[in-house]
Each structure stands twice: as structure tokens, then as C-alpha cells.
């Protein structure tokens, strides 16, 4: 549980205004985002739910500096990411953002500890890889290669890797999408723990509405826009969820 | 077009860069094969037709002066079909506007028409007339070099008499396809020419009326040349015969056959390297393609396509790549063959040497390439064809890595994660890494092999023309002269030092081996043309008690220091003696046997004599000296060291440049093909990993390091290996090119290794640069949204 309710603190980590994204494939123009305004508050756990094609991944990619919007702005630490070049965006990802993906994306040739080390070696104030793995409950599996780990374990390594640099923002794209519910809950517990203990601002994308109840705030996306916003008075522990 | 065939084309388009790189490697191999084989066949075809049509003789003999009536005895030898006797002689020529002395080889021809053997191809002008004893026919290269045309005149000192000769015709002869003056290393048409003159006129000029000093024989089908030579030698012995030789040993033909042998060797060794590497590359690219198409293969099988169809599908892909390489190779090979033949046509003078693309070389190269490609990819095609549909539809299990031994060492602990990734990747596919490194090493090796020719030539020139020869001019005397002649030469203008030398033809026997060569008599304390050992770079003093042999001659005889060699002099009184070998010296050119000049005189049972005189000349007086030499009756040949070096450099440099440039291009194609494919396959396999790293905040350069660092590390390992391999390849090629005249010396300069390494590095960097651009354009989002 965060020390303050986000509603009262309202310290903004990341601010997006009027984001639109139009993809052109051949003659077809796809409006993935149609003017999204969003504030990501410090220390909050935000869940973005929506069906596939609703634009939530596009939004996350833009927030994470992986993609550029067609129009609009993203402000981080007073700077507009939409003006940044590739080098600056890389620096932003390197120093401030942690990513967790649906398919883990671990480096198969590195052990769990080394996968985490990959990130700590290039960041400014990292935690020790062992500490990060301990945080996700994998201290026993540190020397295992990805091929020797279960899907849930691999995803927890991915979380450890994402938070080891102590990022300002943790972005998770369908972190449980490839997992069964039991394993998925273990992964969500890890995310929740990181948010709670380290105070990392966290955004989780999911099409699974149940997951929304572990958040401080839930945004529902549809057709490239935020259609609904509600705040949970009480965050439910992931262990209480089921789907 | 069937859907599957369309897929072949689309797959090919997908891997077009790699397919093209492989095709280039294949094309290089095919081109070398087509070039060397078709040039070789063109030479053989032309030579055979030329020899046949112009009745090139089978046996050649020389003597001092044999009476004409011997012809019937020679003709009576079993196996002899046609006998042709001639008068031959050397004379200096005086050519207006050309200061240096020129040596002419005079050969008699019947006044009334074609000789029975060694017929001429009259290229311009007409045949000589019996009534005009001063008419000559010139050989074409010589005429071209001096711009002579029928109607021109030139002056010759024939046996002491200055004669003005008129050129009536220009001709070529099968006897002088490769025409080189005595003592030269390369043809030099400006300083050596062949002149055909009427038999009677030439006999009169050389005191050979009613006699001859040269015999050519044509043998009946199946006759043994060795037996004929033995009997001919016996007949000519009393008349100063110096030992007959078979066509194989005839000067011009020997050089031609040597070149043909070298082309055969080249066509066997070099293309194999390219084809083996291309087989590996095709394997690597196809294996990756099959891996990415597992699901498609599963689908094809689920739809009911059989194992054979799948196998045929991927085989077609290989065949198209190989086919592309073959076609490209044929085109390059034909072009290079034409260039090569053009170069040969300058060195070897045939009436026509036209390049015809050789069907056999096309067929052989295609067959070899297809076999190599199919053999190289057989395992991959088989694996693809045998994939069970269900198994093919699920993604392959993630690769299992292990901590290497390196990881447990201190160095391993110290490595950063990106380096660890690349090291583990190499360790996980050791064979592929080995073949990649091996491929680049081959490219370096070929470069070293090609570039070292310059070192070899430099070495030869340095040792032969500078270390072991210090004279400016070597003068050949028409007849052996008394030693006092040395003093006469001392008084000629500009002469600063004179040294006598004697060279007599001899057979050297040891055990069952016989070498027909010569013994060179050298005076004590020789300064101008001493006995020089290339190994120790030291000068040996000639000994009266025994022979100093070139080590290659000793090798040929199977003799060592201390062994006694039976020496049979082929001139004069034909004396024989048993002489011990007292020392061995290293030489790259020729197979010399040295004896003290006094001991040689004693062996010949003659008063001290001289056949060659070496001179050291004041450069300012050269012109005066040449003028005097042209008029000296005793002088039969004048060899200028400087001119010999220049002609050697010129003809070698021209041939080398084409050869070396071609091989550099082919080697670069090889290095580029290997590095490019290694990097592209690595990129395909690890695009996802690299995209992940980019997302995690790695810069483009850091990500490129992981991908290209792996290839770079392999290339780094391959460079020293390539240098060693290049040395081995050079030894192999040198031993295949080894002849009695030359041994390719093995002195590869450090700079040659350096240059080879630089060229290879540039070729591979180019491929890395192309792949690097792809790394920069990695689509981050797409990669992450999909399951591998």
C-alpha cells in the first residue's frame, strides 16, 4: 500500500496530451490513437484494459519511447519525448523505463542473473541483480538459463530485469498473456510487490478486466481513446484474483 | 507456375542478399575453373594442331660438324621416319637505332621451299630465293619488336664477317613458340631473334659446307625416343654431338608444357576451395531458412505434400543459387579466359591462338558446383523433409546454453554481458564458427598466395640478378678460346674487370638417375659471377677436387655431400670422370654443377679454355663497348644483365598483374560472402534478442557489437590462421609449379601478410557495414509482439 493516495499526491511522472497515431498500410489509414490525454502519477499502479486493437499497446509503446506519435506530446521530467531523437529515446529507456513483455524476451544465452546483469551494467543506480531476483522470489534459480525455467519464472526474471535499474516507470505489456492463471498471479504478485516496496510508477496493459482490481486506477480503452476511468478505493491483492 | 515454385522464388527474394553473396563465391570458383581449364585446353588444342600441321620434330640433336653423308645412317635408325639436318648458329646483329647488341639465332632452311620438319608459317612477305644468299626470314616477335617489314635490312656479324641481310619474309615456327636467348630467363624479342636463311648461304657462313650441326627427327608411330636418341648419340659422338633430346625436353615445348601443367594444377586446387566454402554457406543459409519456415513446412505437410515434394522444394532453392553462381562464373571465367589467352598469345607465339569457351570446362564446373552444393545442403534438406507435421507446427524448443569453461575463469567473470552473449553463441555452434572462420581464413590464404608472387619474383631477381651476378655483361664466344683472351677483353673500352667462365654440356649419373645438364667452370676468387648460396647468402670457392651442386640437383640425383657422381662430358673428347660432391648450395633458378675451371680443363683434356667472359663495365663507356663488341668475330652472344632484369620484370609484371588482380577479386568475394552470410544468419536468429536489447536501452552501437563482434572475433581468429594457411597453400602451389628451371622461393614478406589481411578485413568490413545498417533498422515493436 502506497504511503499516500495518488489522488491526493498527484505528482505526475509522465504526462501525455492529445496523442494520436495513424498507421498507413498501403492505402489504408488506421487510427490507433485518437487524441489521448493521460497522466501517470508517481508511485501509482495503473491498469489499462481494452480489447485487442483498442490502442493500448500503441499508447504504451509511445509512453515507453519505442514509438513516436503522429501528433501530441509526452512530457517526462519536463522534456517532450516527441522531440527526442533516437539517441535520446534510447537514453530515456536506458535510465528511466523498465519493460515487461508478454513473451518475456529473455536472452537465451544468459542465465537469470546475467539477464538482469545485462541491464544493471548499463544503468546509473542499479540494485544488485541478486537483490532484484530475490524481490521476485527467484534467488534459488539465479544460475539457470531461460530454457531451464518455466514460463512464470521466465516472466519473473523479466520483471527483475526491468526493475533492477530502479526505473522511474515500469511498463508491462500483457505480462500474464502467455501464462495460466495460477502462474499469472505469481507474476502479478511480483509486479505489485515492486510497485509497493520500491514505489515504482507502474502501468500494466491487459485485456483481462479482472486484473484491474489490483490497480490504483483503471483506464478502459476502446477505439483509440480512453473511454472510462475509475479509481479503486482499495487495491485487491493479486492472490485474491481469479480468472 | 505452381504455388510451391512461386514460394521458391519468394524465399529466394527474401534471402537475395545472401543468395547473391553465395552465388559470387560459387562464381569465383567456377570462373577459376573455366578460366584455367579452357585456357589450358585452348593451349593444348592449338599446340597439337600446330605441331601436327607444321611437322614439329620428335627428337633434336646438336653437334659440331657432321658430314652430310651421315643422313643415311641416321635415317636407317629403327623408328626414324624423317630426318632433317640443318645448320644453326648464333651471331650478333647490328640494328640501326638500337645500341645494345642483339643476338640472332640463325637457322637454315631449304632455298627451294618448305623444310621437311619444323616448317615455317610465313606470315608476311615471301620465301628466300636460292640466287640471293643474303635473304632472311625473321621470326614475328623479333620483327614486331624492331618494326621490321619485308624489304628492310639489318647487319649481322656471321662468323666474323659483317653481312647486310635483307628481310624478305616474317614467319612463325613450332620450334620457337616460346623463344628465349641463351642464358635468359624470359623471352626478350628486342634482344633475341630467330633468322631463317638459305642452307647453302648459312653453311658457307659457318664453315659447314657439305655438313650439318643440327638434326631433327620425326619418329614412326610408337617408336621409342629413348632408343632412337641412344643410337643417334652414338652416330654423332665423333662429330661433337652434345646429346640429343626428345620433344619433351626441347626448350620452347618444355616451357609451353610447363605452363599447361601449371594451369592444370590451378584448375584442380583452387576451385575446390571456393566450392567447399560455398557448400558450407548454402548449408548455413538454408538451415536458417528451414528453421524460420518450420510452421510452413508443417502446413505443407498437413495439406498433404509429401516428403519428396518438400525435399524437392528446398533442393530447387539450392539449385537456383548454385545455377546463378554457375552462370555468373561461366561469364566471368570466359572473360578472364579470353584475357588470359590474350596474355599467353603474347608469350607463346602461335599462328592463331583463339579462345574458344570450352564445353568440357563448362560441364565440369557445373557438375562440381552442383555436387558440392547438393552435398553441402543434403542434411538440411533431409531434416526439413522429414519434419513431422505436428512437430513442425510448434516452435522449436528454446536453445539450451551452457556456461563455458571460460565463464568459470577469472577472465570469464570479468566479461560484460554483451561479450558473454557473443562468446556463448560461438561456443554453442562451434562447427559453424569454425567454418565461418575457416572461410575467411581461406580468403586470406588465397590473397597471401596470390600476393606472394611479387615476393617470389623479387626474391628471384634479387638472388639471381644481384647477389649471384655482379657482372654487367656476359659474352659468349663462338669457340672456346685460350685463357689469354681474357686479357684481350680487358683492353676493350670501359671494361673494368674480366672473368672467364666455362660451361660444358654433361650428363651427371648417380645410381640409376641421370641428369642432362652442364658443368660450369669457375675460377678461384670469382667476383663477377661467383658460386652463391641463397641459404647462407655466402659465396663458395670452386674446388678442384670435387663438384659443388645446387641442392635441387642433388635432390634429383638422390646424392648427398660425399657421394661420387659420374660425370660424362657431352662435348669434345667426351671424357668421363667420377667426382665427389664437396658442397651443396641453395639456388632457386636452374640446377647448377660447379667445378674449378682448371679442373674442368683437365677433365676435358684440353688446354685451358674459355667459353664465356664476364665483364664489369664503366657505364659511361657502354656505348663504345657495344660498338666494338658488334664487330668482334669471336663473340657469338652478348647478354646484358640490366636488359635481362628489365625484360624479366616487364613480362612478369604484366602477367602477374592480371593474375593477382583476378585472385584478389575472387578472394574478396569469398571473404565478403562468408562474413556477410555469417552476419545475416546471426541477425536472423537473433533479431529478437537484439530488439530486446534496444528496448532495454542499449544503443545501436552496443547492439551491433554483439552481432558484429561475434563475426569480428571469428575474423580476428581467422586472420593468423589464414596467413598460416596461405603459407601452406603457397608451398602446395610452389611444389606443383616446381620445375628444373625455377623453384618458387618461399619468402613471404611480412608486408604481404599485412596487405592480405588488410584486403580481407576491408572485404569483411564492407559486409559488416551492410548488416550494421539492418541492425539500425530493426523493427522493435513487431519483434516484441510476436512469439518466436
JSON list of C-alpha atoms in Angstrom, two decimals, chain B residues 3-78:
[
{"chain": "B", "resi": 3, "resn": "UNK", "atom": "CA", "xyz": [2.31, -22.22, -55.83]},
{"chain": "B", "resi": 4, "resn": "UNK", "atom": "CA", "xyz": [5.32, -24.01, -54.38]},
{"chain": "B", "resi": 5, "resn": "UNK", "atom": "CA", "xyz": [7.58, -22.80, -57.17]},
{"chain": "B", "resi": 6, "resn": "UNK", "atom": "CA", "xyz": [6.34, -19.32, -56.58]},
{"chain": "B", "resi": 7, "resn": "UNK", "atom": "CA", "xyz": [7.33, -19.83, -52.95]},
{"chain": "B", "resi": 8, "resn": "UNK", "atom": "CA", "xyz": [10.85, -20.82, -54.06]},
{"chain": "B", "resi": 9, "resn": "UNK", "atom": "CA", "xyz": [11.15, -17.52, -55.89]},
{"chain": "B", "resi": 10, "resn": "UNK", "atom": "CA", "xyz": [9.75, -15.52, -52.97]},
{"chain": "B", "resi": 11, "resn": "UNK", "atom": "CA", "xyz": [12.04, -17.31, -50.49]},
{"chain": "B", "resi": 12, "resn": "UNK", "atom": "CA", "xyz": [14.93, -16.54, -52.77]},
{"chain": "B", "resi": 13, "resn": "UNK", "atom": "CA", "xyz": [13.91, -12.90, -52.96]},
{"chain": "B", "resi": 14, "resn": "UNK", "atom": "CA", "xyz": [13.73, -12.88, -49.18]},
{"chain": "B", "resi": 15, "resn": "UNK", "atom": "CA", "xyz": [17.33, -14.08, -48.85]},
{"chain": "B", "resi": 16, "resn": "UNK", "atom": "CA", "xyz": [18.50, -12.35, -52.02]},
{"chain": "B", "resi": 17, "resn": "UNK", "atom": "CA", "xyz": [21.49, -10.65, -50.45]},
{"chain": "B", "resi": 18, "resn": "UNK", "atom": "CA", "xyz": [22.78, -13.87, -49.04]},
{"chain": "B", "resi": 19, "resn": "UNK", "atom": "CA", "xyz": [21.97, -15.86, -52.16]},
{"chain": "B", "resi": 20, "resn": "UNK", "atom": "CA", "xyz": [23.86, -13.32, -54.22]},
{"chain": "B", "resi": 21, "resn": "UNK", "atom": "CA", "xyz": [26.86, -13.44, -51.89]},
{"chain": "B", "resi": 22, "resn": "UNK", "atom": "CA", "xyz": [26.93, -17.22, -52.17]},
{"chain": "B", "resi": 23, "resn": "UNK", "atom": "CA", "xyz": [26.49, -17.03, -55.93]},
{"chain": "B", "resi": 24, "resn": "UNK", "atom": "CA", "xyz": [29.51, -14.71, -56.03]},
{"chain": "B", "resi": 25, "resn": "UNK", "atom": "CA", "xyz": [31.64, -17.22, -54.14]},
{"chain": "B", "resi": 26, "resn": "UNK", "atom": "CA", "xyz": [30.47, -20.02, -56.43]},
{"chain": "B", "resi": 27, "resn": "UNK", "atom": "CA", "xyz": [31.05, -17.81, -59.43]},
{"chain": "B", "resi": 28, "resn": "UNK", "atom": "CA", "xyz": [34.64, -17.16, -58.33]},
{"chain": "B", "resi": 29, "resn": "UNK", "atom": "CA", "xyz": [35.36, -20.89, -58.09]},
{"chain": "B", "resi": 30, "resn": "UNK", "atom": "CA", "xyz": [33.64, -21.62, -61.38]},
{"chain": "B", "resi": 31, "resn": "UNK", "atom": "CA", "xyz": [35.45, -18.73, -63.03]},
{"chain": "B", "resi": 32, "resn": "UNK", "atom": "CA", "xyz": [38.87, -20.00, -61.90]},
{"chain": "B", "resi": 33, "resn": "UNK", "atom": "CA", "xyz": [37.97, -23.45, -63.17]},
{"chain": "B", "resi": 34, "resn": "UNK", "atom": "CA", "xyz": [36.61, -22.27, -66.51]},
{"chain": "B", "resi": 35, "resn": "UNK", "atom": "CA", "xyz": [39.47, -19.83, -66.98]},
{"chain": "B", "resi": 36, "resn": "UNK", "atom": "CA", "xyz": [42.29, -22.24, -66.20]},
{"chain": "B", "resi": 37, "resn": "UNK", "atom": "CA", "xyz": [40.72, -25.28, -67.83]},
{"chain": "B", "resi": 38, "resn": "UNK", "atom": "CA", "xyz": [39.63, -23.56, -71.01]},
{"chain": "B", "resi": 39, "resn": "UNK", "atom": "CA", "xyz": [42.93, -21.69, -71.38]},
{"chain": "B", "resi": 40, "resn": "UNK", "atom": "CA", "xyz": [44.72, -24.96, -70.82]},
{"chain": "B", "resi": 41, "resn": "UNK", "atom": "CA", "xyz": [42.58, -26.74, -73.37]},
{"chain": "B", "resi": 42, "resn": "UNK", "atom": "CA", "xyz": [42.95, -23.90, -75.84]},
{"chain": "B", "resi": 43, "resn": "UNK", "atom": "CA", "xyz": [46.74, -24.15, -75.46]},
{"chain": "B", "resi": 44, "resn": "UNK", "atom": "CA", "xyz": [46.73, -27.93, -75.84]},
{"chain": "B", "resi": 45, "resn": "UNK", "atom": "CA", "xyz": [44.42, -27.87, -78.85]},
{"chain": "B", "resi": 46, "resn": "UNK", "atom": "CA", "xyz": [46.37, -25.15, -80.57]},
{"chain": "B", "resi": 47, "resn": "UNK", "atom": "CA", "xyz": [49.72, -26.73, -79.76]},
{"chain": "B", "resi": 48, "resn": "UNK", "atom": "CA", "xyz": [48.68, -30.16, -81.02]},
{"chain": "B", "resi": 49, "resn": "UNK", "atom": "CA", "xyz": [47.25, -28.81, -84.24]},
{"chain": "B", "resi": 50, "resn": "UNK", "atom": "CA", "xyz": [50.26, -26.55, -84.79]},
{"chain": "B", "resi": 51, "resn": "UNK", "atom": "CA", "xyz": [52.82, -29.27, -84.11]},
{"chain": "B", "resi": 52, "resn": "UNK", "atom": "CA", "xyz": [50.99, -31.71, -86.34]},
{"chain": "B", "resi": 53, "resn": "UNK", "atom": "CA", "xyz": [50.41, -29.37, -89.25]},
{"chain": "B", "resi": 54, "resn": "UNK", "atom": "CA", "xyz": [53.87, -27.86, -89.26]},
{"chain": "B", "resi": 55, "resn": "UNK", "atom": "CA", "xyz": [55.69, -31.13, -88.60]},
{"chain": "B", "resi": 56, "resn": "UNK", "atom": "CA", "xyz": [57.34, -30.26, -85.29]},
{"chain": "B", "resi": 57, "resn": "UNK", "atom": "CA", "xyz": [60.10, -32.83, -84.80]},
{"chain": "B", "resi": 58, "resn": "UNK", "atom": "CA", "xyz": [60.21, -35.51, -82.10]},
{"chain": "B", "resi": 59, "resn": "UNK", "atom": "CA", "xyz": [63.97, -35.58, -81.47]},
{"chain": "B", "resi": 60, "resn": "UNK", "atom": "CA", "xyz": [66.54, -32.78, -81.58]},
{"chain": "B", "resi": 61, "resn": "UNK", "atom": "CA", "xyz": [70.33, -33.09, -81.62]},
{"chain": "B", "resi": 62, "resn": "UNK", "atom": "CA", "xyz": [73.29, -30.78, -81.99]},
{"chain": "B", "resi": 63, "resn": "UNK", "atom": "CA", "xyz": [76.86, -31.48, -82.98]},
{"chain": "B", "resi": 64, "resn": "UNK", "atom": "CA", "xyz": [79.97, -29.58, -84.06]},
{"chain": "B", "resi": 65, "resn": "UNK", "atom": "CA", "xyz": [80.21, -30.55, -87.70]},
{"chain": "B", "resi": 66, "resn": "UNK", "atom": "CA", "xyz": [78.92, -33.77, -89.15]},
{"chain": "B", "resi": 67, "resn": "UNK", "atom": "CA", "xyz": [79.35, -34.76, -92.81]},
{"chain": "B", "resi": 68, "resn": "UNK", "atom": "CA", "xyz": [76.22, -34.83, -94.93]},
{"chain": "B", "resi": 69, "resn": "UNK", "atom": "CA", "xyz": [76.52, -38.50, -95.74]},
{"chain": "B", "resi": 70, "resn": "UNK", "atom": "CA", "xyz": [75.61, -39.37, -92.14]},
{"chain": "B", "resi": 71, "resn": "UNK", "atom": "CA", "xyz": [71.97, -38.68, -93.05]},
{"chain": "B", "resi": 72, "resn": "UNK", "atom": "CA", "xyz": [71.52, -42.14, -94.49]},
{"chain": "B", "resi": 73, "resn": "UNK", "atom": "CA", "xyz": [72.88, -43.73, -91.31]},
{"chain": "B", "resi": 74, "resn": "UNK", "atom": "CA", "xyz": [70.57, -41.65, -89.17]},
{"chain": "B", "resi": 75, "resn": "UNK", "atom": "CA", "xyz": [67.62, -42.43, -91.41]},
{"chain": "B", "resi": 76, "resn": "UNK", "atom": "CA", "xyz": [68.38, -46.11, -91.01]},
{"chain": "B", "resi": 77, "resn": "UNK", "atom": "CA", "xyz": [67.83, -45.98, -87.22]},
{"chain": "B", "resi": 78, "resn": "UNK", "atom": "CA", "xyz": [64.81, -48.07, -86.31]}
]
